[in-house]
Amino acid sequence: MVYQGKSERINYIVAIIAVIGLILTIELTQVIGMNNAYHQMHQQSNQQLSNLVGYIDNILGRFDRIPKVLSQHPVLSQALISPNEQSKITKLNQLLADIRTMTQASDIYLIDKKGITIGASNWQFPNSFVGMNFTFRPYFQDALKGKLSHYYAVGLSSGKRGFYYAFPVIIDDVVAGVIALKISIADIEEQYKKTVLNNSFNFLIVAPDDVVFISDRPEWRLKTIGNLSKAKQLNLIAEKRYTDKEISSLNVVDISNHYFPKDLDSELLKVTSNKGSKEIFALNKLMQKANWQVHLWSSLAPMKNQQNLLVILSASGYLLMVFLLLFANERLKNARRIKQSQQLLEKKVKERTADLSASNVKLHEEMAQRQQAQTQMNKMRDELIQSEKLALIGSMSASINHEINQPLTALRSYSENALAYQERSMADKVKNNLSLIIGLVDRLSDIVSQFNSFSKKSTGVATDVDVQMSLMAAMSIVKHQAKAARVEFISKPCSEPLHVYGDAIRFEQVLVNLLSNAIQALSEQEDKQITISVSNIKEQVIIKIRDNGPGILVDNIDRVFEAFFTTKENFGLGLGLSISHRIIESMQGQLNVNNHPDGGAIFTISLPVNR
């Protein structure tokens, strides 16, 4: 009991230490990992912010020289001198429209000294500036003082945000009017979003009056970051900078945490608008030329994901380390147990080794006996096939003798005649008889060579076999038997040459055996016919041998391929069809038998085509 209580206390202390270590590991990983992540985000944001500032500066700078150059055009001076001459005003309007098209500005218009617009590029549209009074606009007032003026505001007639350029038109050293040019802020936003801005960043440009004048997020435009002072609110109303649009504020809260590096000139903010809230990494930079504060805000969602991943990785790594320590400790214990078990096992192995050695010797003896038996069985099978082949030749001996006796009798007769002709000095007759004798000898040679080829033992080597040539050879061997039995062969060869793969001699033996059986089956038939057909069906060579005899009894049709089964009395061992069946199977084919509906048996050989 004392030992058990001590063990529980140790386990409790180890568990507390493990939990504390887990918390410290997660925290340390968070500090290091998030610090690196924030520095990386700051670097990316700073690069993107520099690109944005450079882009805006470049766009605004492109239009700086246009008002000054345009102010020196004589058409503007002529229109200001003679504002009531319609031809000059028309010419002015057309010029301003052409320049607007070339420069891609939003609007260009000419204001006289009293602040009244006398010509504009949009003169033909309903929201034309012609006739409008712009004395209240600061850019008009500054241009009257003889300098280039910049201004940003929402258009009175269009309601669209724009950036304005104004330059005095001087006639005889006196300011006679002001030429103004407006570019669309919306066009700048859209172009930057399409060409430069990364999807993970948002930008805001805040004017000196603390109003967000430019942003890629519509819900942030014409909002303030924080509340406006009373003086700035009155100034906005007096200038009509944003017409009658209501200027509300964005709710911005600092959410910096202890993971955020103190050396970065950036902030973590939570921005709330009418479309929801968003946590962002904020960086800003002053545009010196326009006196605008450019803000680049990037979502903290990737940082949150990275933070969660760091928690998972650190916890997993720590738990893995603890698991490895526990595993190592357990392995040491197991090593001691295994050593003890190994010693016991070695003792048992020595005892079993002796038994296995004896069993192994016995197994080798049995394998040798099986191999010897298999060799003997293969030899007996080959001898059995050869015996069946010779038995088949023996069954045809009567017809063979008849075929041989006829040429032999003729040879004797021609030889005796040749001797008689020679005694009478009839050389021509002798020569003719000798030619006939040579032809008979050739005939005997063909007969003997056919049976000599058939009686040879197979080498057991598979080769490419021409089906039609094998059929012709088989038919040639049994033709004497067929002739003696008055059996007619009807051959239906295939239109294309067909080849199979196997032992040519054994394949020929199968064909001879089937033809011989068919001849014997027709012994009691008057009109004796055997039909042999060859076809190619779905890459299978189909050979059908059909006789018009009595067919096979239904009770015997399933047993014809069994060894030692025969229906012939005092003839054969009943091995021919069994051996034929096995030879066809060894060639990856099938041998089947059926009774034909019109009478007689039909044996079908199916073998794959050899391409």
Coordinates of C-alpha atoms in Angstrom, one line a residue:
M1 CA 0.0 0.0 0.0
V2 CA 2.8 2.4 0.8
Y3 CA 4.5 1.6 -2.5
Q4 CA 1.3 2.1 -4.4
G5 CA 0.7 5.6 -2.8
K6 CA 4.3 6.7 -3.6
S7 CA 3.8 5.5 -7.2
E8 CA 0.6 7.6 -7.6
R9 CA 2.3 10.7 -6.2
I10 CA 5.2 10.3 -8.7
N11 CA 2.7 9.9 -11.5
Y12 CA 0.8 13.0 -10.4
I13 CA 4.0 15.1 -10.3
V14 CA 5.1 13.8 -13.7
A15 CA 1.7 14.7 -15.2
I16 CA 1.9 18.3 -13.8
I17 CA 5.4 18.8 -15.1
A18 CA 4.3 17.5 -18.5
V19 CA 1.4 19.9 -18.7
I20 CA 3.6 22.9 -17.7
G21 CA 6.1 21.8 -20.3
L22 CA 3.4 21.6 -22.9
I23 CA 2.2 25.2 -22.1
L24 CA 5.7 26.6 -22.1
T25 CA 6.5 24.9 -25.4
I26 CA 3.4 26.2 -27.1
E27 CA 4.1 29.7 -25.8
L28 CA 7.8 29.8 -26.8
T29 CA 6.9 28.4 -30.3
Q30 CA 4.2 31.1 -30.6
V31 CA 6.6 33.9 -29.7
I32 CA 9.3 32.8 -32.1
G33 CA 7.0 31.8 -34.9
M34 CA 4.6 34.8 -34.8
N35 CA 7.6 37.2 -34.5
N36 CA 9.0 35.8 -37.8
A37 CA 5.6 35.8 -39.4
Y38 CA 4.9 39.4 -38.5
H39 CA 8.3 40.5 -39.8
Q40 CA 7.7 38.6 -43.1
M41 CA 4.2 40.2 -43.4
H42 CA 5.8 43.7 -42.7
Q43 CA 8.3 43.1 -45.4
Q44 CA 5.7 42.0 -48.0
S45 CA 3.4 44.9 -47.0
N46 CA 6.1 47.5 -47.2
Q47 CA 7.0 46.3 -50.7
Q48 CA 3.4 46.4 -51.8
L49 CA 2.9 49.9 -50.2
S50 CA 6.0 51.3 -52.0
N51 CA 4.5 49.9 -55.3
L52 CA 1.2 51.6 -54.5
V53 CA 2.7 55.0 -53.7
G54 CA 4.9 54.8 -56.8
Y55 CA 1.9 53.9 -58.9
I56 CA -0.3 56.8 -57.6
D57 CA 2.6 59.3 -57.9
N58 CA 3.2 58.2 -61.5
I59 CA -0.5 58.5 -62.5
L60 CA -0.9 61.9 -60.9
G61 CA 2.4 63.1 -62.3
R62 CA 1.4 62.2 -65.9
F63 CA -1.2 65.0 -66.0
D64 CA 0.9 67.8 -64.3
R65 CA 2.1 69.3 -67.6
I66 CA -1.1 69.0 -69.6
P67 CA -3.0 72.1 -68.1
K68 CA 0.1 74.4 -68.5
V69 CA 0.7 73.3 -72.1
L70 CA -3.0 73.6 -72.9
S71 CA -3.3 77.1 -71.4
Q72 CA -1.0 78.4 -74.2
H73 CA -3.3 77.1 -77.0
P74 CA -4.6 80.1 -79.0
V75 CA -8.2 78.6 -79.1
L76 CA -8.5 79.2 -75.3
S77 CA -7.4 82.8 -75.5
Q78 CA -9.8 83.5 -78.4
A79 CA -12.7 82.0 -76.5
L80 CA -11.9 84.0 -73.4
I81 CA -11.6 87.2 -75.4
S82 CA -14.8 86.6 -77.4
P83 CA -17.0 84.3 -75.2
N84 CA -20.2 85.3 -77.1
E85 CA -18.9 84.1 -80.5
Q86 CA -20.5 80.7 -80.9
S87 CA -18.0 79.6 -83.6
K88 CA -15.1 80.1 -81.2
I89 CA -16.9 78.4 -78.3
T90 CA -17.7 75.4 -80.6
K91 CA -14.1 75.2 -81.7
L92 CA -13.0 75.3 -78.0
N93 CA -15.4 72.5 -77.0
Q94 CA -14.2 70.3 -79.8
L95 CA -10.6 70.9 -78.9
L96 CA -11.2 70.1 -75.2
A97 CA -13.1 66.9 -76.2
D98 CA -10.2 65.8 -78.5
I99 CA -7.6 66.3 -75.8
R100 CA -9.8 64.5 -73.2
T101 CA -9.8 61.5 -75.6
M102 CA -6.1 61.6 -76.2
T103 CA -5.1 62.0 -72.5
Q104 CA -7.9 59.7 -71.1
A105 CA -8.8 62.4 -68.6
S106 CA -12.3 62.4 -67.1
D107 CA -13.2 66.1 -68.0
I108 CA -11.4 69.2 -69.3
Y109 CA -13.1 72.6 -69.0
L110 CA -12.3 76.4 -69.3
I111 CA -13.4 78.8 -66.6
D112 CA -13.4 82.6 -67.1
K113 CA -12.1 85.0 -64.5
K114 CA -15.6 85.3 -62.9
G115 CA -15.7 81.5 -62.3
I116 CA -18.2 80.7 -65.0
T117 CA -17.4 77.7 -67.3
I118 CA -17.5 78.8 -70.9
G119 CA -16.3 75.5 -72.6
A120 CA -16.0 71.9 -71.6
S121 CA -15.2 68.5 -73.1
N122 CA -18.6 67.3 -72.0
W123 CA -20.5 70.2 -73.5
Q124 CA -22.8 67.9 -75.5
F125 CA -23.9 65.8 -72.4
P126 CA -26.8 66.5 -70.0
N127 CA -24.4 66.9 -67.1
S128 CA -22.2 69.5 -68.9
F129 CA -20.0 71.9 -66.9
V130 CA -20.8 74.8 -69.3
G131 CA -22.4 77.6 -67.3
M132 CA -21.5 76.3 -63.9
N133 CA -19.9 78.6 -61.3
F134 CA -16.7 77.2 -59.7
T135 CA -15.6 80.3 -57.7
F136 CA -16.0 78.3 -54.5
R137 CA -13.5 75.6 -55.6
P138 CA -10.0 76.1 -54.0
Y139 CA -8.3 75.0 -57.2
F140 CA -9.9 77.9 -59.1
Q141 CA -8.9 80.4 -56.5
D142 CA -5.3 79.1 -56.4
A143 CA -5.0 79.1 -60.2
L144 CA -6.1 82.8 -60.4
K145 CA -3.0 83.5 -58.3
G146 CA -0.9 82.3 -61.3
K147 CA 0.2 78.8 -60.3
L148 CA -0.6 75.2 -60.9
S149 CA -3.2 74.0 -58.4
H150 CA -4.2 70.5 -57.3
Y151 CA -7.4 69.5 -55.6
Y152 CA -9.5 66.4 -54.9
A153 CA -13.3 66.3 -54.4
V154 CA -16.6 64.7 -55.5
G155 CA -17.9 66.2 -58.7
L156 CA -21.0 68.5 -58.3
S157 CA -22.8 67.2 -61.4
S158 CA -21.4 63.7 -61.8
G159 CA -21.2 62.8 -58.1
K160 CA -17.9 60.9 -58.9
R161 CA -14.6 61.3 -57.1
G162 CA -11.9 63.1 -59.0
F163 CA -8.5 64.7 -58.8
Y164 CA -8.3 68.2 -60.3
Y165 CA -5.5 70.1 -62.0
A166 CA -5.9 73.9 -62.7
F167 CA -3.6 76.4 -64.4
P168 CA -4.2 80.1 -65.3
V169 CA -4.7 81.2 -68.9
I170 CA -2.6 84.4 -69.2
I171 CA -3.4 87.0 -71.9
D172 CA -1.1 90.1 -72.1
D173 CA 0.4 89.2 -68.7
V174 CA -3.0 89.2 -67.1
V175 CA -4.9 86.1 -65.8
A176 CA -8.0 85.9 -68.0
G177 CA -9.2 82.5 -67.0
V178 CA -8.4 79.0 -65.7
I179 CA -8.1 75.7 -67.6
A180 CA -9.1 72.7 -65.4
L181 CA -8.6 69.0 -65.9
K182 CA -10.2 66.2 -63.9
I183 CA -9.1 62.5 -63.7
S184 CA -11.4 59.8 -62.3
I185 CA -10.3 58.3 -59.0
A186 CA -12.5 55.2 -59.7
D187 CA -10.4 54.5 -62.8
I188 CA -7.2 54.6 -60.8
E189 CA -8.6 52.2 -58.2
E190 CA -9.8 49.7 -60.8
Q191 CA -6.6 49.8 -62.8
Y192 CA -4.5 49.2 -59.7
K193 CA -6.6 46.4 -58.5
K194 CA -6.3 44.6 -61.9
T195 CA -2.6 45.1 -62.5
V196 CA -0.7 45.5 -59.3
L197 CA -2.6 44.8 -56.1
N198 CA -2.3 41.4 -54.5
N199 CA -5.6 39.8 -53.4
S200 CA -4.5 39.6 -49.8
F201 CA -4.1 43.4 -49.5
N202 CA -6.4 46.3 -49.3
F203 CA -5.5 50.0 -49.6
L204 CA -6.9 53.3 -48.3
I205 CA -5.7 56.8 -49.2
V206 CA -6.5 59.4 -46.5
A207 CA -6.6 63.1 -47.4
P208 CA -5.3 65.8 -45.0
D209 CA -8.9 66.3 -43.9
D210 CA -8.8 62.7 -42.5
V211 CA -11.4 61.4 -45.0
V212 CA -10.7 58.1 -46.9
F213 CA -10.9 59.4 -50.4
I214 CA -9.5 56.4 -52.3
S215 CA -9.9 52.7 -51.5
D216 CA -10.4 49.3 -53.2
R217 CA -13.2 48.6 -50.7
P218 CA -16.3 50.6 -51.5
E219 CA -17.6 50.4 -47.9
W220 CA -14.5 52.3 -46.7
R221 CA -14.7 55.2 -49.1
L222 CA -15.7 58.6 -47.8
K223 CA -15.3 57.5 -44.2
T224 CA -13.0 58.9 -41.6
I225 CA -10.5 57.0 -39.4
G226 CA -11.6 58.3 -36.1
N227 CA -13.8 61.4 -35.5
L228 CA -13.4 64.8 -37.4
S229 CA -12.7 68.0 -35.5
K230 CA -15.4 70.8 -35.6
A231 CA -13.1 73.0 -37.7
K232 CA -12.6 70.3 -40.3
Q233 CA -16.3 69.6 -40.5
L234 CA -17.1 73.3 -41.2
N235 CA -14.3 73.4 -43.8
L236 CA -15.8 70.4 -45.7
I237 CA -19.2 72.0 -45.8
A238 CA -17.8 75.4 -47.0
E239 CA -15.7 73.8 -49.8
K240 CA -18.4 71.3 -50.9
R241 CA -15.6 68.9 -51.3
Y242 CA -17.8 65.9 -50.9
T243 CA -21.1 67.6 -52.1
D244 CA -23.9 66.4 -49.8
K245 CA -22.5 63.0 -49.1
E246 CA -22.6 62.0 -45.4
I247 CA -19.2 61.4 -44.0
S248 CA -19.3 58.8 -41.2
S249 CA -16.4 57.2 -39.3
L250 CA -14.8 53.7 -39.4
N251 CA -14.6 52.0 -36.0
V252 CA -10.9 51.2 -35.7
V253 CA -9.6 49.5 -32.5
D254 CA -6.0 48.6 -31.7
I255 CA -5.7 44.8 -31.0
S256 CA -1.9 44.5 -30.7
N257 CA -0.8 41.6 -28.5
H258 CA 2.4 40.5 -26.9
Y259 CA 3.4 38.4 -29.9
F260 CA 3.5 41.5 -32.1
P261 CA 7.1 42.9 -32.4
K262 CA 7.6 46.3 -30.9
D263 CA 10.2 47.3 -33.5
L264 CA 7.8 47.4 -36.4
D265 CA 6.3 50.7 -37.6
S266 CA 2.9 49.0 -38.1
E267 CA -0.2 48.1 -36.1
L268 CA -2.8 45.4 -35.6
L269 CA -6.3 46.8 -35.9
K270 CA -9.9 45.7 -35.9
V271 CA -11.9 47.7 -38.4
T272 CA -15.7 47.7 -38.2
S273 CA -17.9 49.1 -41.0
N274 CA -21.5 48.6 -42.1
K275 CA -20.4 45.4 -43.8
G276 CA -18.9 43.8 -40.8
S277 CA -15.5 43.7 -39.0
K278 CA -12.1 42.7 -40.1
E279 CA -8.8 42.2 -38.3
I280 CA -5.9 43.7 -40.2
F281 CA -2.2 44.3 -40.3
A282 CA -1.9 48.1 -40.9
L283 CA 1.0 50.0 -42.5
N284 CA 1.0 53.5 -43.8
K285 CA 3.2 56.0 -45.7
L286 CA 3.0 59.7 -46.6
M287 CA 2.7 60.7 -50.3
Q288 CA 4.8 63.9 -50.2
K289 CA 3.5 65.3 -53.5
A290 CA -0.2 65.1 -52.8
N291 CA 0.1 65.2 -49.0
W292 CA -1.9 62.0 -48.7
Q293 CA -1.5 59.3 -46.1
V294 CA -1.5 55.9 -47.9
H295 CA -2.6 52.9 -45.8
L296 CA -2.1 49.3 -46.7
W297 CA -4.2 46.8 -44.8
S298 CA -3.8 43.1 -45.0
S299 CA -6.0 40.5 -43.5
L300 CA -4.8 38.7 -40.3
A301 CA -6.7 35.5 -41.3
P302 CA -3.5 33.8 -42.6
M303 CA -1.7 34.8 -39.4
K304 CA -4.6 33.2 -37.4
N305 CA -4.2 30.1 -39.4
Q306 CA -0.5 30.1 -38.9
Q307 CA -0.9 30.7 -35.2
N308 CA -3.3 27.7 -35.0
L309 CA -0.8 25.6 -37.0
L310 CA 2.0 26.6 -34.6
V311 CA -0.1 25.5 -31.7
I312 CA -0.8 22.2 -33.4
L313 CA 2.8 21.6 -34.4
S314 CA 4.3 22.6 -31.1
A315 CA 1.8 20.5 -29.1
S316 CA 2.3 17.6 -31.5
G317 CA 6.1 17.9 -31.3
Y318 CA 6.1 18.1 -27.5
L319 CA 3.7 15.2 -27.2
L320 CA 5.8 13.2 -29.6
M321 CA 8.9 13.9 -27.6
V322 CA 7.1 12.8 -24.4
F323 CA 5.9 9.7 -26.2
L324 CA 9.4 9.0 -27.4
L325 CA 10.8 9.3 -23.8
L326 CA 8.1 7.0 -22.5
F327 CA 8.7 4.7 -25.4
A328 CA 12.4 4.6 -24.7
N329 CA 11.8 3.9 -21.0
E330 CA 9.4 1.1 -21.9
R331 CA 11.8 -0.2 -24.5
L332 CA 14.5 -0.5 -21.8
K333 CA 12.2 -2.5 -19.7
N334 CA 11.2 -4.7 -22.7
A335 CA 14.9 -5.2 -23.6
R336 CA 15.5 -6.8 -20.2
R337 CA 12.4 -9.0 -20.6
I338 CA 13.4 -9.9 -24.2
K339 CA 16.9 -10.8 -23.0
Q340 CA 15.5 -13.3 -20.5
S341 CA 13.1 -14.6 -23.1
Q342 CA 15.8 -14.9 -25.7
Q343 CA 17.9 -17.1 -23.4
L344 CA 14.9 -19.4 -22.8
L345 CA 14.1 -19.3 -26.5
E346 CA 17.7 -20.3 -27.5
K347 CA 17.4 -23.3 -25.3
K348 CA 14.1 -24.3 -27.0
V349 CA 15.6 -23.6 -30.5
K350 CA 18.5 -26.0 -29.9
E351 CA 16.0 -28.7 -28.9
R352 CA 13.8 -28.0 -32.0
T353 CA 16.7 -27.8 -34.4
A354 CA 17.6 -31.4 -33.9
D355 CA 14.0 -32.4 -34.7
L356 CA 13.8 -30.1 -37.7
S357 CA 17.1 -31.5 -39.1
A358 CA 15.7 -35.0 -39.0
S359 CA 12.5 -33.8 -40.6
N360 CA 14.4 -32.0 -43.3
V361 CA 16.4 -35.1 -44.3
K362 CA 13.2 -37.1 -44.5
L363 CA 11.5 -34.3 -46.6
H364 CA 14.4 -34.3 -49.1
E365 CA 14.1 -38.0 -49.5
E366 CA 10.4 -37.7 -50.1
M367 CA 11.0 -34.9 -52.7
A368 CA 13.5 -37.1 -54.5
Q369 CA 11.1 -39.9 -54.6
R370 CA 8.3 -37.6 -56.0
Q371 CA 10.6 -36.2 -58.7
Q372 CA 11.5 -39.8 -59.7
A373 CA 7.9 -40.8 -59.8
Q374 CA 7.0 -37.7 -61.8
T375 CA 9.8 -38.5 -64.3
Q376 CA 8.6 -42.1 -64.6
M377 CA 5.0 -40.9 -65.1
N378 CA 6.0 -38.5 -67.8
K379 CA 7.9 -41.2 -69.5
M380 CA 5.0 -43.6 -69.2
R381 CA 2.6 -40.9 -70.6
D382 CA 4.9 -40.4 -73.7
E383 CA 5.1 -44.2 -74.2
L384 CA 1.3 -44.5 -73.8
I385 CA 0.8 -41.8 -76.5
Q386 CA 3.3 -43.5 -78.8
S387 CA 1.6 -46.9 -78.2
E388 CA -1.8 -45.5 -79.0
K389 CA -0.3 -44.0 -82.2
L390 CA 1.2 -47.4 -83.2
A391 CA -2.1 -49.1 -82.3
L392 CA -3.9 -46.7 -84.6
I393 CA -1.5 -47.5 -87.4
G394 CA -2.1 -51.2 -86.6
S395 CA -5.8 -50.7 -87.0
M396 CA -5.2 -49.3 -90.5
S397 CA -2.8 -52.1 -91.5
A398 CA -5.2 -54.0 -93.7
S399 CA -5.9 -50.9 -95.8
I400 CA -2.2 -50.1 -95.9
N401 CA -1.3 -53.6 -97.0
H402 CA -3.9 -53.3 -99.8
E403 CA -2.4 -50.0 -100.9
I404 CA 1.1 -51.4 -100.9
N405 CA 0.3 -54.8 -102.6
Q406 CA -1.2 -53.2 -105.7
P407 CA 2.0 -51.3 -106.6
L408 CA 4.1 -54.3 -105.7
T409 CA 2.1 -56.6 -108.1
A410 CA 2.3 -54.0 -110.8
L411 CA 6.1 -53.7 -110.2
R412 CA 6.5 -57.5 -110.7
S413 CA 4.5 -57.4 -113.9
Y414 CA 6.3 -54.3 -115.4
S415 CA 9.7 -55.9 -114.4
E416 CA 8.9 -59.2 -116.2
N417 CA 7.7 -57.3 -119.3
A418 CA 10.9 -55.2 -119.2
L419 CA 13.0 -58.3 -119.3
A420 CA 11.0 -59.7 -122.2
Y421 CA 11.3 -56.5 -124.1
Q422 CA 15.1 -56.4 -123.5
E423 CA 15.5 -59.9 -125.0
R424 CA 13.7 -58.7 -128.1
S425 CA 15.9 -55.5 -128.2
M426 CA 12.8 -53.3 -127.8
A427 CA 14.6 -50.4 -126.0
D428 CA 11.7 -48.0 -126.2
K429 CA 9.4 -50.5 -124.5
V430 CA 12.0 -51.2 -121.8
K431 CA 12.4 -47.5 -121.1
N432 CA 8.7 -47.0 -120.8
N433 CA 8.3 -49.9 -118.4
L434 CA 11.2 -48.6 -116.3
S435 CA 9.5 -45.1 -116.1
L436 CA 6.3 -46.8 -114.9
I437 CA 8.3 -48.8 -112.3
I438 CA 10.0 -45.5 -111.0
G439 CA 6.5 -43.9 -110.6
L440 CA 5.3 -46.9 -108.6
V441 CA 8.4 -46.8 -106.4
D442 CA 7.7 -43.1 -105.7
R443 CA 4.1 -44.0 -104.8
L444 CA 5.3 -46.6 -102.3
S445 CA 7.8 -44.1 -100.9
D446 CA 5.0 -41.6 -100.3
I447 CA 2.8 -44.1 -98.5
V448 CA 5.7 -45.3 -96.3
S449 CA 7.0 -41.8 -95.5
Q450 CA 3.5 -40.7 -94.4
F451 CA 3.3 -43.5 -91.8
N452 CA 6.9 -43.2 -90.9
S453 CA 6.4 -39.4 -90.1
F454 CA 3.3 -40.2 -88.1
S455 CA 4.9 -43.0 -86.1
K456 CA 7.8 -40.7 -84.9
K457 CA 8.0 -39.8 -81.2
S458 CA 7.2 -36.2 -80.4
T459 CA 10.0 -34.0 -79.2
G460 CA 7.6 -32.1 -76.8
V461 CA 8.7 -28.7 -78.3
A462 CA 5.8 -26.3 -79.1
T463 CA 6.0 -24.5 -82.4
D464 CA 3.8 -22.6 -84.9
V465 CA 1.5 -25.2 -86.5
D466 CA -0.3 -24.7 -89.8
V467 CA -3.8 -26.0 -89.2
Q468 CA -4.6 -26.8 -92.9
M469 CA -1.3 -28.6 -93.5
S470 CA -1.9 -30.7 -90.4
L471 CA -5.4 -31.6 -91.6
M472 CA -4.1 -32.6 -95.0
A473 CA -1.4 -34.8 -93.5
A474 CA -4.0 -36.5 -91.2
M475 CA -6.4 -37.1 -94.1
S476 CA -3.5 -38.5 -96.2
I477 CA -2.7 -41.0 -93.4
V478 CA -6.3 -42.3 -93.1
K479 CA -7.2 -42.0 -96.8
H480 CA -6.3 -45.7 -97.4
Q481 CA -8.5 -46.7 -94.5
A482 CA -11.3 -44.5 -95.8
K483 CA -10.9 -45.8 -99.3
A484 CA -11.2 -49.4 -98.0
A485 CA -14.3 -48.5 -96.0
R486 CA -15.8 -46.5 -98.9
V487 CA -16.0 -43.3 -96.8
E488 CA -16.1 -39.9 -98.6
F489 CA -14.3 -36.9 -97.1
I490 CA -16.0 -33.5 -97.5
S491 CA -13.5 -30.7 -96.6
K492 CA -14.5 -27.1 -95.9
P493 CA -11.3 -25.2 -95.4
C494 CA -11.1 -21.6 -94.0
S495 CA -10.5 -18.8 -96.6
E496 CA -7.5 -17.5 -94.6
P497 CA -4.4 -19.5 -93.4
L498 CA -4.7 -20.3 -89.7
H499 CA -2.0 -21.2 -87.2
V500 CA -2.0 -22.5 -83.7
Y501 CA 0.8 -22.9 -81.1
G502 CA 1.7 -26.4 -79.9
D503 CA 3.3 -29.8 -80.7
A504 CA 2.7 -30.4 -84.4
I505 CA 3.1 -34.2 -84.2
R506 CA 0.7 -34.6 -81.3
F507 CA -1.8 -32.3 -82.9
E508 CA -1.7 -34.4 -86.1
Q509 CA -2.2 -37.5 -83.9
V510 CA -5.4 -36.0 -82.5
L511 CA -6.7 -35.3 -86.0
V512 CA -5.8 -38.9 -87.2
N513 CA -7.5 -40.4 -84.1
L514 CA -10.7 -38.4 -84.6
L515 CA -10.8 -39.2 -88.3
S516 CA -10.1 -42.9 -87.7
N517 CA -12.9 -43.1 -85.0
A518 CA -15.3 -41.4 -87.4
I519 CA -14.5 -44.0 -90.2
Q520 CA -15.0 -46.9 -87.7
A521 CA -18.3 -45.3 -86.6
L522 CA -19.6 -45.5 -90.2
S523 CA -19.1 -49.3 -90.5
E524 CA -22.8 -50.0 -90.6
Q525 CA -23.8 -47.0 -92.6
E526 CA -24.6 -47.2 -96.3
D527 CA -23.9 -43.6 -97.4
K528 CA -20.7 -42.8 -95.5
Q529 CA -19.6 -39.2 -95.3
I530 CA -17.2 -37.3 -93.0
T531 CA -17.4 -33.5 -93.1
I532 CA -14.3 -31.5 -91.9
S533 CA -14.7 -27.7 -91.5
V534 CA -12.2 -25.0 -90.3
S535 CA -13.2 -21.5 -89.3
N536 CA -12.0 -18.5 -87.3
I537 CA -14.5 -17.2 -84.7
K538 CA -13.4 -14.4 -82.3
E539 CA -9.6 -15.3 -82.6
Q540 CA -10.4 -19.0 -82.0
V541 CA -9.6 -21.7 -84.6
I542 CA -12.7 -24.0 -84.7
I543 CA -12.2 -27.4 -86.3
K544 CA -15.4 -29.6 -86.6
I545 CA -15.3 -33.3 -87.7
R546 CA -18.7 -34.7 -88.2
D547 CA -19.8 -38.1 -89.4
N548 CA -23.3 -39.1 -90.6
G549 CA -23.3 -42.3 -88.5
P550 CA -25.6 -43.4 -85.7
G551 CA -24.0 -41.0 -83.2
I552 CA -23.1 -41.6 -79.5
L553 CA -25.6 -43.0 -76.9
V554 CA -26.8 -40.3 -74.6
D555 CA -25.6 -42.3 -71.6
N556 CA -22.1 -42.5 -73.0
I557 CA -21.6 -38.9 -74.3
D558 CA -20.3 -37.6 -71.0
R559 CA -17.8 -40.5 -70.7
V560 CA -16.2 -40.6 -74.1
F561 CA -13.1 -38.8 -72.9
E562 CA -12.6 -41.0 -69.8
A563 CA -9.5 -43.3 -69.9
F564 CA -10.2 -46.9 -70.8
F565 CA -13.8 -46.2 -71.8
T566 CA -14.6 -47.9 -75.1
T567 CA -17.7 -49.1 -77.0
K568 CA -15.6 -51.2 -79.5
E569 CA -15.5 -54.9 -78.7
N570 CA -12.1 -56.6 -78.8
F571 CA -10.5 -53.4 -80.2
G572 CA -8.4 -50.7 -78.5
L573 CA -7.8 -49.8 -74.8
G574 CA -10.2 -46.8 -74.8
L575 CA -7.3 -44.3 -74.5
G576 CA -7.4 -42.5 -77.8
L577 CA -10.0 -39.9 -77.0
S578 CA -8.7 -39.4 -73.5
I579 CA -5.1 -38.8 -74.8
S580 CA -6.5 -36.5 -77.6
H581 CA -8.5 -34.5 -75.0
R582 CA -5.3 -33.9 -72.9
I583 CA -3.2 -33.0 -75.9
I584 CA -5.7 -30.2 -76.9
E585 CA -5.9 -29.0 -73.3
S586 CA -2.1 -28.7 -73.2
M587 CA -2.4 -26.4 -76.3
Q588 CA -4.7 -24.1 -74.3
G589 CA -7.8 -25.4 -76.2
Q590 CA -10.9 -27.6 -75.8
L591 CA -12.2 -30.8 -77.4
N592 CA -15.9 -31.4 -77.1
V593 CA -18.4 -33.9 -78.6
N594 CA -22.1 -33.7 -79.4
N595 CA -24.7 -35.5 -81.5
H596 CA -25.7 -33.5 -84.6
P597 CA -29.5 -32.9 -85.0
D598 CA -29.4 -34.5 -88.4
G599 CA -27.6 -37.6 -87.1
G600 CA -24.1 -38.6 -86.4
A601 CA -21.5 -37.3 -83.9
I602 CA -19.6 -34.0 -84.2
F603 CA -16.2 -33.5 -82.5
T604 CA -15.2 -29.8 -82.1
I605 CA -11.6 -28.6 -81.5
S606 CA -11.3 -25.0 -80.3
L607 CA -7.8 -23.5 -80.1
P608 CA -6.5 -19.8 -79.8
V609 CA -5.2 -18.3 -83.0
N610 CA -1.4 -17.9 -83.0
R611 CA -0.6 -14.4 -84.4

